[in-house]
Every structure is written in structure tokens, then in C-alpha cells.
mmCIF file with all atom_site columns, C-alpha atoms in Angstrom:
data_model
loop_
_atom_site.group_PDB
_atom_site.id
_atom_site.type_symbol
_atom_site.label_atom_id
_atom_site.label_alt_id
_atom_site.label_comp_id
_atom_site.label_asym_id
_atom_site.label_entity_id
_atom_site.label_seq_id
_atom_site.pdbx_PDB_ins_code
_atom_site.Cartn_x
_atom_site.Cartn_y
_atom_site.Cartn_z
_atom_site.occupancy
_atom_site.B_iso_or_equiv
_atom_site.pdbx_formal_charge
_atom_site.auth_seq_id
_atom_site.auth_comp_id
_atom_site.auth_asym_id
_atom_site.auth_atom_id
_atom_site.pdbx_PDB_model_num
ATOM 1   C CA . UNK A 1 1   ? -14.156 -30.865 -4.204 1.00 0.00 ? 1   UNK A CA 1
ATOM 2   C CA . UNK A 1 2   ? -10.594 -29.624 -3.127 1.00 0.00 ? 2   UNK A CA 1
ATOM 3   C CA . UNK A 1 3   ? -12.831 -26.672 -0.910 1.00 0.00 ? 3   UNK A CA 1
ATOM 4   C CA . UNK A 1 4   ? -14.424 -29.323 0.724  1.00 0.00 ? 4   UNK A CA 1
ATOM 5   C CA . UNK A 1 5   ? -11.361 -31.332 1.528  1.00 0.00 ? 5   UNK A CA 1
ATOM 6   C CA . UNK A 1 6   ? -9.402  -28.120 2.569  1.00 0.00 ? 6   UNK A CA 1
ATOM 7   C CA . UNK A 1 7   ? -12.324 -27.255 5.094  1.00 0.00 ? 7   UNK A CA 1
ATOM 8   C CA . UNK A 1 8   ? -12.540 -30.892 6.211  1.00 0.00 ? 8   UNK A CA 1
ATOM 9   C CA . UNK A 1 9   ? -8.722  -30.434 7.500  1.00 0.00 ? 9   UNK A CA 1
ATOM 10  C CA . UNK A 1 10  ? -9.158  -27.238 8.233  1.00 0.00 ? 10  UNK A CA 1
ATOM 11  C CA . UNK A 1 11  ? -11.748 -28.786 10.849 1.00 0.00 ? 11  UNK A CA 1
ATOM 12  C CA . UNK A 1 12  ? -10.281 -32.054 11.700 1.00 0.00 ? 12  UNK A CA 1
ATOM 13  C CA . UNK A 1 13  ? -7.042  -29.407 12.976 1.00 0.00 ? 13  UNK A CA 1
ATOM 14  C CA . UNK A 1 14  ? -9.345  -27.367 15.188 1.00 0.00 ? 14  UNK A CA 1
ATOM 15  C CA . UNK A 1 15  ? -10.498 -30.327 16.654 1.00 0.00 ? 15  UNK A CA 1
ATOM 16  C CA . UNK A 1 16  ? -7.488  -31.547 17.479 1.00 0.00 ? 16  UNK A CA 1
ATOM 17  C CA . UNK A 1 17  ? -5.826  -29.072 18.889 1.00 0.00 ? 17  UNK A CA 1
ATOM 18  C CA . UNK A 1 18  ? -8.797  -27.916 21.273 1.00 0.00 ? 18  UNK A CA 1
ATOM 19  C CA . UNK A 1 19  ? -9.207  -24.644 22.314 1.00 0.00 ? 19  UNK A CA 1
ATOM 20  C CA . UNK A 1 20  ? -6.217  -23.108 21.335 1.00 0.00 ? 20  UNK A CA 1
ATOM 21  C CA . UNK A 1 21  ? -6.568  -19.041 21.535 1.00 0.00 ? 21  UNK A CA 1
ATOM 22  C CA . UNK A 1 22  ? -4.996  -15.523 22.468 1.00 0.00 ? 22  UNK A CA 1
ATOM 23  C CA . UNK A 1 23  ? -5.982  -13.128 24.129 1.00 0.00 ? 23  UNK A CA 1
ATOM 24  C CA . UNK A 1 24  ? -4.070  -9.528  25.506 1.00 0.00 ? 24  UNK A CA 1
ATOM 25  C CA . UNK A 1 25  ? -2.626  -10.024 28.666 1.00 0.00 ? 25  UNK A CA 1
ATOM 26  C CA . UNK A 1 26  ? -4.550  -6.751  29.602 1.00 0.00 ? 26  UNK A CA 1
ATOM 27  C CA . UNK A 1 27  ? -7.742  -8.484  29.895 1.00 0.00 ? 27  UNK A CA 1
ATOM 28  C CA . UNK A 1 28  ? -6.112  -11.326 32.227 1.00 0.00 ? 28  UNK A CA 1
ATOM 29  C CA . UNK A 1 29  ? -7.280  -11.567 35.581 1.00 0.00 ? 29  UNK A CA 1
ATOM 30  C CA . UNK A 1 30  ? -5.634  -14.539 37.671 1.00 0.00 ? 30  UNK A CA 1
ATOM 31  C CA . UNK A 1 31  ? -7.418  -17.108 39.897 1.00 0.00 ? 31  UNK A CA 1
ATOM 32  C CA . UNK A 1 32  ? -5.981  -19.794 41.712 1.00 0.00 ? 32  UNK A CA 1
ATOM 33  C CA . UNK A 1 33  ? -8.398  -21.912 40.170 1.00 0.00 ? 33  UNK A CA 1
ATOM 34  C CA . UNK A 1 34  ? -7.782  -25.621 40.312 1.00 0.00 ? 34  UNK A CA 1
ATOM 35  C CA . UNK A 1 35  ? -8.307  -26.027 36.792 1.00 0.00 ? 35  UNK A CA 1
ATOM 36  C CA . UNK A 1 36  ? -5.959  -23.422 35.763 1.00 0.00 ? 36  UNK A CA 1
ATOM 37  C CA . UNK A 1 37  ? -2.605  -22.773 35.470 1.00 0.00 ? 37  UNK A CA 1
ATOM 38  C CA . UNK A 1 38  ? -0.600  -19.670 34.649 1.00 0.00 ? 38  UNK A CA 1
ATOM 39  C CA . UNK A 1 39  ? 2.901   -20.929 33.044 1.00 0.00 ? 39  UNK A CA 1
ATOM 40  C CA . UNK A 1 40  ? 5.175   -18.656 32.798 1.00 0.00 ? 40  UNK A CA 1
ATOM 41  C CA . UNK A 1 41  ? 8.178   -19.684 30.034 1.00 0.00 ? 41  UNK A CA 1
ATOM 42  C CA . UNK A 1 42  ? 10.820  -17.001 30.393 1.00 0.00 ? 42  UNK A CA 1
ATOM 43  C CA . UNK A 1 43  ? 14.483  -18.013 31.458 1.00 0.00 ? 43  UNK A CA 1
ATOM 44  C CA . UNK A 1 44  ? 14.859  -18.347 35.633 1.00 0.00 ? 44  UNK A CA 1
ATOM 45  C CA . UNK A 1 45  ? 16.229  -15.106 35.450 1.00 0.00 ? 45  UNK A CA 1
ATOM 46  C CA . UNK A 1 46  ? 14.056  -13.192 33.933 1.00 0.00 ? 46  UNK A CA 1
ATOM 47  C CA . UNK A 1 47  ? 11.190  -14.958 36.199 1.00 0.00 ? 47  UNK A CA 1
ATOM 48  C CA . UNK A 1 48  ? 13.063  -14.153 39.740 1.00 0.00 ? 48  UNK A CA 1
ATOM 49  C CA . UNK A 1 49  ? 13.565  -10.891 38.320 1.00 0.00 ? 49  UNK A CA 1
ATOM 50  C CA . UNK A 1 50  ? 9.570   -10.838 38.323 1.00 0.00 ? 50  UNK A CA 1
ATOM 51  C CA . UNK A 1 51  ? 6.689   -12.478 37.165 1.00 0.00 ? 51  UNK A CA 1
ATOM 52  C CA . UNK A 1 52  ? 2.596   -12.785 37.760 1.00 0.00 ? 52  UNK A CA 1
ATOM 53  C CA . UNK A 1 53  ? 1.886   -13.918 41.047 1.00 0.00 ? 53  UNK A CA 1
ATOM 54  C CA . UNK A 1 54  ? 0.860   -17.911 41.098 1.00 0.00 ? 54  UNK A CA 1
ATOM 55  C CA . UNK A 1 55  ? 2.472   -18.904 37.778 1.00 0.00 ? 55  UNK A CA 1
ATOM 56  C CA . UNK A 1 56  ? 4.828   -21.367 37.946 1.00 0.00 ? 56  UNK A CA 1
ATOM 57  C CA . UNK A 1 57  ? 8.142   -21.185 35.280 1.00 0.00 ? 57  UNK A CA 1
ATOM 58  C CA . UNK A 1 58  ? 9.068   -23.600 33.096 1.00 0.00 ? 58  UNK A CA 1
ATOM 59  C CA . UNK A 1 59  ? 11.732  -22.274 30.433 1.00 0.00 ? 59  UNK A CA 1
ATOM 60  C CA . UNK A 1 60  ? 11.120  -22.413 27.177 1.00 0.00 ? 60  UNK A CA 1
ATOM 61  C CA . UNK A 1 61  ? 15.007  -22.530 26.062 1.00 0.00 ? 61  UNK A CA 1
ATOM 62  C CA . UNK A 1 62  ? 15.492  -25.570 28.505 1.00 0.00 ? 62  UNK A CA 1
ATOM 63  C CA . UNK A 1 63  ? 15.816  -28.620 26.418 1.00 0.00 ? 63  UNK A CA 1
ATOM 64  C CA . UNK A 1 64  ? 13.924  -30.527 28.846 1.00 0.00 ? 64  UNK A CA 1
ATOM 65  C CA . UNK A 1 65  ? 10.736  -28.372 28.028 1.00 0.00 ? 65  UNK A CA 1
ATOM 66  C CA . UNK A 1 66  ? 8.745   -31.038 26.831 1.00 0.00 ? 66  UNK A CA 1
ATOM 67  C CA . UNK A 1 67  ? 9.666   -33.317 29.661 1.00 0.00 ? 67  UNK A CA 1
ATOM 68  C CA . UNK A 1 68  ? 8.862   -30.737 32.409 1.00 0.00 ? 68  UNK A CA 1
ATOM 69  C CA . UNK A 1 69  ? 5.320   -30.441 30.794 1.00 0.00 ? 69  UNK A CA 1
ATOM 70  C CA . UNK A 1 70  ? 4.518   -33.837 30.614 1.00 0.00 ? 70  UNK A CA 1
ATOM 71  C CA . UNK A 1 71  ? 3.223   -34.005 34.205 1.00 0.00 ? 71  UNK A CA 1
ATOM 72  C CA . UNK A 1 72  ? 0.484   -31.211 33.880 1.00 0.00 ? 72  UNK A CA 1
ATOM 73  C CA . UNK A 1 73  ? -3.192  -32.239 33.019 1.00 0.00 ? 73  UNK A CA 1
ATOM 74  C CA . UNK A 1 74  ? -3.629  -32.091 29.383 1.00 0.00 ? 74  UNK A CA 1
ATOM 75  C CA . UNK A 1 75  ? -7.332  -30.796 30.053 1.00 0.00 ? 75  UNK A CA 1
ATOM 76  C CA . UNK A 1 76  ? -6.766  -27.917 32.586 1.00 0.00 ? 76  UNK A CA 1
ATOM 77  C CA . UNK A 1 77  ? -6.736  -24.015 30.965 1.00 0.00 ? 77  UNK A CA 1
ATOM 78  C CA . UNK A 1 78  ? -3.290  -22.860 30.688 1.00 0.00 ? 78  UNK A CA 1
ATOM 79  C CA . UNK A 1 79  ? -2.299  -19.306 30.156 1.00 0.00 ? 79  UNK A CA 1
ATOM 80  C CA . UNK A 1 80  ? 0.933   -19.384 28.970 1.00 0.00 ? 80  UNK A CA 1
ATOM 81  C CA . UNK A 1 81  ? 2.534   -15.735 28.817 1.00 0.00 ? 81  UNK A CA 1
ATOM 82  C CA . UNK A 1 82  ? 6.996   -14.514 28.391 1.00 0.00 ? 82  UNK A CA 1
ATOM 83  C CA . UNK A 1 83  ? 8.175   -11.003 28.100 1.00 0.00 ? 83  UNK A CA 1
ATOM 84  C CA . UNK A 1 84  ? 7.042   -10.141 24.699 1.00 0.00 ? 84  UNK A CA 1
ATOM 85  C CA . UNK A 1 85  ? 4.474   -12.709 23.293 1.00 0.00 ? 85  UNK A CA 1
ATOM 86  C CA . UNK A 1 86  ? 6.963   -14.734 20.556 1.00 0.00 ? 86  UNK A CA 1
ATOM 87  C CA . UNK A 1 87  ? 8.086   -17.742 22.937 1.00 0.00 ? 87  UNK A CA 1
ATOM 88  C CA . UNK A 1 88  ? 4.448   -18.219 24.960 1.00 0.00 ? 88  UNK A CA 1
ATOM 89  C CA . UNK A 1 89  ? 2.968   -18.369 20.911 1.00 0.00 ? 89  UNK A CA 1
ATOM 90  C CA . UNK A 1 90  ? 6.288   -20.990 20.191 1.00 0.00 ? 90  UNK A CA 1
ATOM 91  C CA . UNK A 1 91  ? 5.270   -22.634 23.603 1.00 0.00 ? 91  UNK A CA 1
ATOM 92  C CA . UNK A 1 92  ? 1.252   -22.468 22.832 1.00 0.00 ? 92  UNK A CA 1
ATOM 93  C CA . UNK A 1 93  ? 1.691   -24.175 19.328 1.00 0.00 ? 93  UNK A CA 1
ATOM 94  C CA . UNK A 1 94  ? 4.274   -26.773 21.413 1.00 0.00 ? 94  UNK A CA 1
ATOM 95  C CA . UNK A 1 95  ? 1.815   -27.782 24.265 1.00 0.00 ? 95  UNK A CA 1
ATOM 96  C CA . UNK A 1 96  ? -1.297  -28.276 21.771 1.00 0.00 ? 96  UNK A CA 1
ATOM 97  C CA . UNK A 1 97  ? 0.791   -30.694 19.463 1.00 0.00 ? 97  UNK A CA 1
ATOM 98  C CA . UNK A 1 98  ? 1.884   -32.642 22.529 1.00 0.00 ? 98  UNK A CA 1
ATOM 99  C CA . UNK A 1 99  ? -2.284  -32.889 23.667 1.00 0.00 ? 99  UNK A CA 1
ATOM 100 C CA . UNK A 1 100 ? -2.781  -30.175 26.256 1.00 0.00 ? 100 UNK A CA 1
ATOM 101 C CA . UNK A 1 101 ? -6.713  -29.002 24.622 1.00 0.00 ? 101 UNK A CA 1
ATOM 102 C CA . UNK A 1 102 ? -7.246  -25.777 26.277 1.00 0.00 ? 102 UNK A CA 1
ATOM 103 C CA . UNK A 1 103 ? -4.345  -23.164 25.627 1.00 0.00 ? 103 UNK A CA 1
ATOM 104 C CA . UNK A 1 104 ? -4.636  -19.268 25.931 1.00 0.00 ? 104 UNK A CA 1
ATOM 105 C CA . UNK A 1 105 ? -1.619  -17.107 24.797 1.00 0.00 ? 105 UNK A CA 1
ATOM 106 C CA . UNK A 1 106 ? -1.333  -14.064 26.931 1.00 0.00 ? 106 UNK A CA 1
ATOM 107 C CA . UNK A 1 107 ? -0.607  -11.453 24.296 1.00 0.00 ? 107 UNK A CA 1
ATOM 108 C CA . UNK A 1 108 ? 1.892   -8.355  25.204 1.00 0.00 ? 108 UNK A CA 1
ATOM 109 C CA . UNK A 1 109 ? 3.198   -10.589 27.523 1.00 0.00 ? 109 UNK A CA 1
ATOM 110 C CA . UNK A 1 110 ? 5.006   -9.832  30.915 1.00 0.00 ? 110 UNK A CA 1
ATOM 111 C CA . UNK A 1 111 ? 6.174   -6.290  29.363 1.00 0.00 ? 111 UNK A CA 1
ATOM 112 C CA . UNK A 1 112 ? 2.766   -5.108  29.236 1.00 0.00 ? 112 UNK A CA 1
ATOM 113 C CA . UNK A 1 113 ? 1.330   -6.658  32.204 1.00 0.00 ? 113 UNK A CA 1
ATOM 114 C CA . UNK A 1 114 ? 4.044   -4.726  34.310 1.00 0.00 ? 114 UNK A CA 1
ATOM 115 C CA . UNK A 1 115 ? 3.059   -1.471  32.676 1.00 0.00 ? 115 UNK A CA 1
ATOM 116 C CA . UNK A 1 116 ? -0.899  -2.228  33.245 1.00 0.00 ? 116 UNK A CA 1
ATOM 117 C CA . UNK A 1 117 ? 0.049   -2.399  36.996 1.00 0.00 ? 117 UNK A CA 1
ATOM 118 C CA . UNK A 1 118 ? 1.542   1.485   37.162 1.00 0.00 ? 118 UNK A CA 1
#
């Protein structure tokens, strides 16, 4: 009985939270789709210093995070990428609790998207 219940929540979860996935930024290809958006959460800096052409920055640090969000459509893909992986995952789990149903972590992040393109 506690199986069942465990893979009842287990399922329930999954629902919820939509299509919530990774995959390596490697295999990324970018189109300005209108159902897509590439966010890209590293600090100001770090995005004028370079980022993926089309994504739009929204810092993950900034205490307004949540706020800025708010506005995008919760069913639209979003590939959500930083410099390493750790704060798109932190921003990933963030957007699917506040309702957004299709999120794709860029794994390897900007680091390894920049050394793809030499």
C-alpha cells in the first residue's frame, strides 16, 4: 500500500510540474520561435559580457526574480541556461513551482556553449 501511495505522488508531482527536463546545452539549437524563450539568469554583467543570441536576462540573484517572471506565458518552452548549470537548475525548479509547465535546463551552461562555438 505505501508503494502505491509513493507512486501516486510520485505522479501527481510530474503532473504538476509539466515538462520539466535537461538537456546539454550542446544539443541546443535556438529559434526565434514564438513559443519559446531562451532566459538567460546570469548577473547583467556576466550577460553584457556575452550571452546566446535572442535570450533575454533576468538575474537570478535579483530579489525581484519572481516578479520579473511573472509576465511570461506560463505555457511557452523556456530554456533557461547561466555559466555553469547550478543557478538555471535553482531557476528551473523556481519557475515550475510558480506554474510555468514546460522548462528545459540547458546543461554545461554558457561555459560550454562558448567552447562549442571555437
Amino acid at each position: 500500500m505505501k508503494k502505491i501511495v509513493f507512486v501516486l505522488l510520485l505522479v501527481i508531482g510530474q503532473v504538476s510540474y509539466g515538462q520539466i527536463t535537461s538537456q546539454p546545452i550542446s544539443d541546443f539549437t535556438f529559434s526565434n520561435a514564438e513559443n519559446v524563450l531562451l532566459l538567460d539568469v546570469r548577473t547583467p554583467q556576466e550577460y553584457k559580457d556575452g550571452h546566446i543570441n535572442g535570450a533575454i536576462n533576468i538575474d537570478w540573484f535579483s530579489k525581484d526574480f519572481n516578479e520579473k517572471v511573472k509576465n511570461i506565458d506560463k505555457n511557452i518552452t523556456i530554456y533557461v541556461y547561466c555559466k555553469k548549470g547550478g543557478r538555471s537548475l535553482k531557476s528551473q525548479e523556481r519557475l515550475a513551482s510558480l506554474g510555468f509547465t514546460k522548462v528545459i535546463n540547458l546543461e554545461g551552461g554558457f561555459d560550454d556553449w562558448q567552447n562549442d562555438q571555437r
